């Protein structure tokens, strides 16, 4: 169950690293710090296809039935370095990262549904919803590193009474 930023990041990491083909996971800070983290990562510890996760903003809301909710506005990126600088290598890398990102999105949907069913059976009031944006965007240069891959914005909504009224 996702209850805060840490459990949200752990949840995404578990799904990403459980996806065959994802070698590494990196939770990112925001702004320029994230750019520095990506650059340092690819210069110091890159070992293969990586999933990057970033939580940008948080939006609280009231569903008017007494259940407070929080939406985490996030981004998920899957990226890797192509084998070489040829157009064909870039295409092969984009194809691979697209498939991996779609697989992660599918797993997120399944896990969200399973989580909702489990909590409902226990009789608790909890909502967990993952909504990817309608478009998946390609990446190229990222933090001055030549990468290929895709990113998608994710809205992840959870119940928040436990956060607002501890």
CSV table of C-alpha atoms in Angstrom, one decimal, residues 26-155:
chain,number,residue,atom,x,y,z
A,26,UNK,CA,17.2,5.8,-10.1
A,27,UNK,CA,14.9,8.0,-8.1
A,28,UNK,CA,15.5,11.6,-9.1
A,29,UNK,CA,15.4,14.9,-7.3
A,30,UNK,CA,13.8,17.9,-9.1
A,31,UNK,CA,15.2,20.7,-11.2
A,32,UNK,CA,18.9,21.1,-11.9
A,33,UNK,CA,19.7,18.6,-9.2
A,34,UNK,CA,18.0,15.8,-11.3
A,35,UNK,CA,20.1,16.8,-14.3
A,36,UNK,CA,23.3,16.6,-12.2
A,37,UNK,CA,22.2,13.2,-10.9
A,38,UNK,CA,21.6,11.8,-14.3
A,39,UNK,CA,24.9,13.1,-15.6
A,40,UNK,CA,26.8,11.7,-12.7
A,41,UNK,CA,25.0,8.4,-12.9
A,42,UNK,CA,25.9,7.9,-16.6
A,43,UNK,CA,29.4,9.0,-16.1
A,44,UNK,CA,30.1,6.9,-12.9
A,45,UNK,CA,27.7,4.0,-12.5
A,46,UNK,CA,25.8,3.2,-15.7
A,47,UNK,CA,25.5,-0.5,-16.3
A,48,UNK,CA,22.6,-0.8,-18.7
A,49,UNK,CA,18.9,0.1,-19.3
A,50,UNK,CA,17.7,2.3,-16.5
A,51,UNK,CA,14.3,3.4,-15.2
A,52,UNK,CA,14.3,6.9,-13.8
A,53,UNK,CA,11.4,8.0,-11.5
A,54,UNK,CA,10.7,11.6,-10.4
A,55,UNK,CA,8.0,13.0,-8.2
A,56,UNK,CA,7.4,16.6,-9.4
A,57,UNK,CA,4.3,18.0,-7.7
A,58,UNK,CA,1.7,17.0,-5.2
A,59,UNK,CA,-2.0,18.0,-5.4
A,60,UNK,CA,-4.4,17.4,-2.5
A,61,UNK,CA,-8.1,17.2,-3.1
A,62,UNK,CA,-11.4,16.3,-1.5
A,63,UNK,CA,-13.7,13.8,-3.1
A,64,UNK,CA,-16.6,15.3,-1.1
A,65,UNK,CA,-17.4,12.0,0.6
A,66,UNK,CA,-15.0,12.6,3.5
A,67,UNK,CA,-12.1,10.9,1.7
A,68,UNK,CA,-9.1,13.2,1.2
A,69,UNK,CA,-6.8,12.3,-1.7
A,70,UNK,CA,-3.4,13.3,-2.9
A,71,UNK,CA,-2.2,13.0,-6.4
A,72,UNK,CA,1.5,12.7,-7.0
A,73,UNK,CA,2.5,14.1,-10.4
A,74,UNK,CA,5.4,11.9,-11.5
A,75,UNK,CA,7.4,11.0,-14.5
A,76,UNK,CA,8.9,7.6,-15.5
A,77,UNK,CA,11.7,7.3,-18.0
A,78,UNK,CA,13.3,4.3,-19.5
A,79,UNK,CA,16.6,5.0,-21.2
A,80,UNK,CA,19.8,3.4,-22.4
A,81,UNK,CA,22.9,4.2,-24.4
A,82,UNK,CA,22.7,2.9,-28.0
A,83,UNK,CA,25.4,0.5,-29.1
A,84,UNK,CA,26.8,3.2,-31.5
A,85,UNK,CA,25.8,6.5,-33.1
A,86,UNK,CA,24.1,5.0,-36.1
A,87,UNK,CA,20.4,5.7,-36.8
A,88,UNK,CA,19.7,2.0,-36.8
A,89,UNK,CA,21.2,1.6,-33.3
A,90,UNK,CA,19.1,4.5,-32.1
A,91,UNK,CA,16.0,2.9,-33.6
A,92,UNK,CA,16.7,-0.5,-32.0
A,93,UNK,CA,17.3,1.2,-28.6
A,94,UNK,CA,14.1,3.3,-28.9
A,95,UNK,CA,12.2,0.1,-29.8
A,96,UNK,CA,13.5,-1.7,-26.7
A,97,UNK,CA,12.9,1.1,-24.3
A,98,UNK,CA,9.4,1.7,-25.6
A,99,UNK,CA,8.5,-2.0,-25.0
A,100,UNK,CA,10.0,-1.9,-21.5
A,101,UNK,CA,8.1,1.3,-20.6
A,102,UNK,CA,4.8,-0.2,-21.9
A,103,UNK,CA,5.5,-3.3,-19.9
A,104,UNK,CA,6.0,-1.3,-16.7
A,105,UNK,CA,2.8,0.7,-17.4
A,106,UNK,CA,0.9,-2.6,-17.8
A,107,UNK,CA,2.3,-3.9,-14.5
A,108,UNK,CA,1.4,-0.6,-12.8
A,109,UNK,CA,-2.2,-1.0,-13.9
A,110,UNK,CA,-2.4,-4.6,-12.7
A,111,UNK,CA,-0.8,-3.8,-9.3
A,112,UNK,CA,-3.1,-0.9,-8.8
A,113,UNK,CA,-6.2,-3.1,-9.5
A,114,UNK,CA,-4.8,-5.8,-7.2
A,115,UNK,CA,-4.1,-3.3,-4.4
A,116,UNK,CA,-7.6,-1.8,-4.6
A,117,UNK,CA,-9.2,-5.3,-4.5
A,118,UNK,CA,-7.1,-6.3,-1.5
A,119,UNK,CA,-8.0,-3.2,0.5
A,120,UNK,CA,-11.6,-3.4,-0.4
A,121,UNK,CA,-11.8,-7.0,0.8
A,122,UNK,CA,-10.3,-5.8,4.2
A,123,UNK,CA,-13.1,-3.2,4.4
A,124,UNK,CA,-10.8,-0.1,4.5
A,125,UNK,CA,-11.5,3.1,2.6
A,126,UNK,CA,-8.5,3.5,0.4
A,127,UNK,CA,-8.1,4.6,-3.2
A,128,UNK,CA,-5.1,3.9,-5.4
A,129,UNK,CA,-5.2,5.0,-9.1
A,130,UNK,CA,-2.4,5.2,-11.7
A,131,UNK,CA,-3.2,7.4,-14.7
A,132,UNK,CA,-0.5,7.7,-17.4
A,133,UNK,CA,-0.7,10.7,-19.7
A,134,UNK,CA,-2.1,10.0,-23.2
A,135,UNK,CA,1.3,10.5,-24.8
A,136,UNK,CA,4.7,8.8,-24.4
A,137,UNK,CA,7.5,11.1,-25.3
A,138,UNK,CA,10.9,10.2,-26.9
A,139,UNK,CA,14.1,11.4,-25.3
A,140,UNK,CA,17.5,12.0,-26.9
A,141,UNK,CA,20.1,14.0,-25.1
A,142,UNK,CA,19.4,14.0,-21.4
A,143,UNK,CA,21.7,15.8,-19.0
A,144,UNK,CA,24.4,16.1,-21.7
A,145,UNK,CA,24.4,12.3,-22.1
A,146,UNK,CA,23.5,10.7,-25.5
A,147,UNK,CA,20.6,8.4,-24.6
A,148,UNK,CA,17.6,6.9,-26.3
A,149,UNK,CA,14.4,6.1,-24.6
A,150,UNK,CA,10.9,7.3,-23.6
A,151,UNK,CA,9.2,9.0,-20.7
A,152,UNK,CA,5.6,9.2,-19.6
A,153,UNK,CA,3.9,11.4,-17.0
A,154,UNK,CA,2.0,9.5,-14.4
A,155,UNK,CA,-0.6,10.8,-12.0
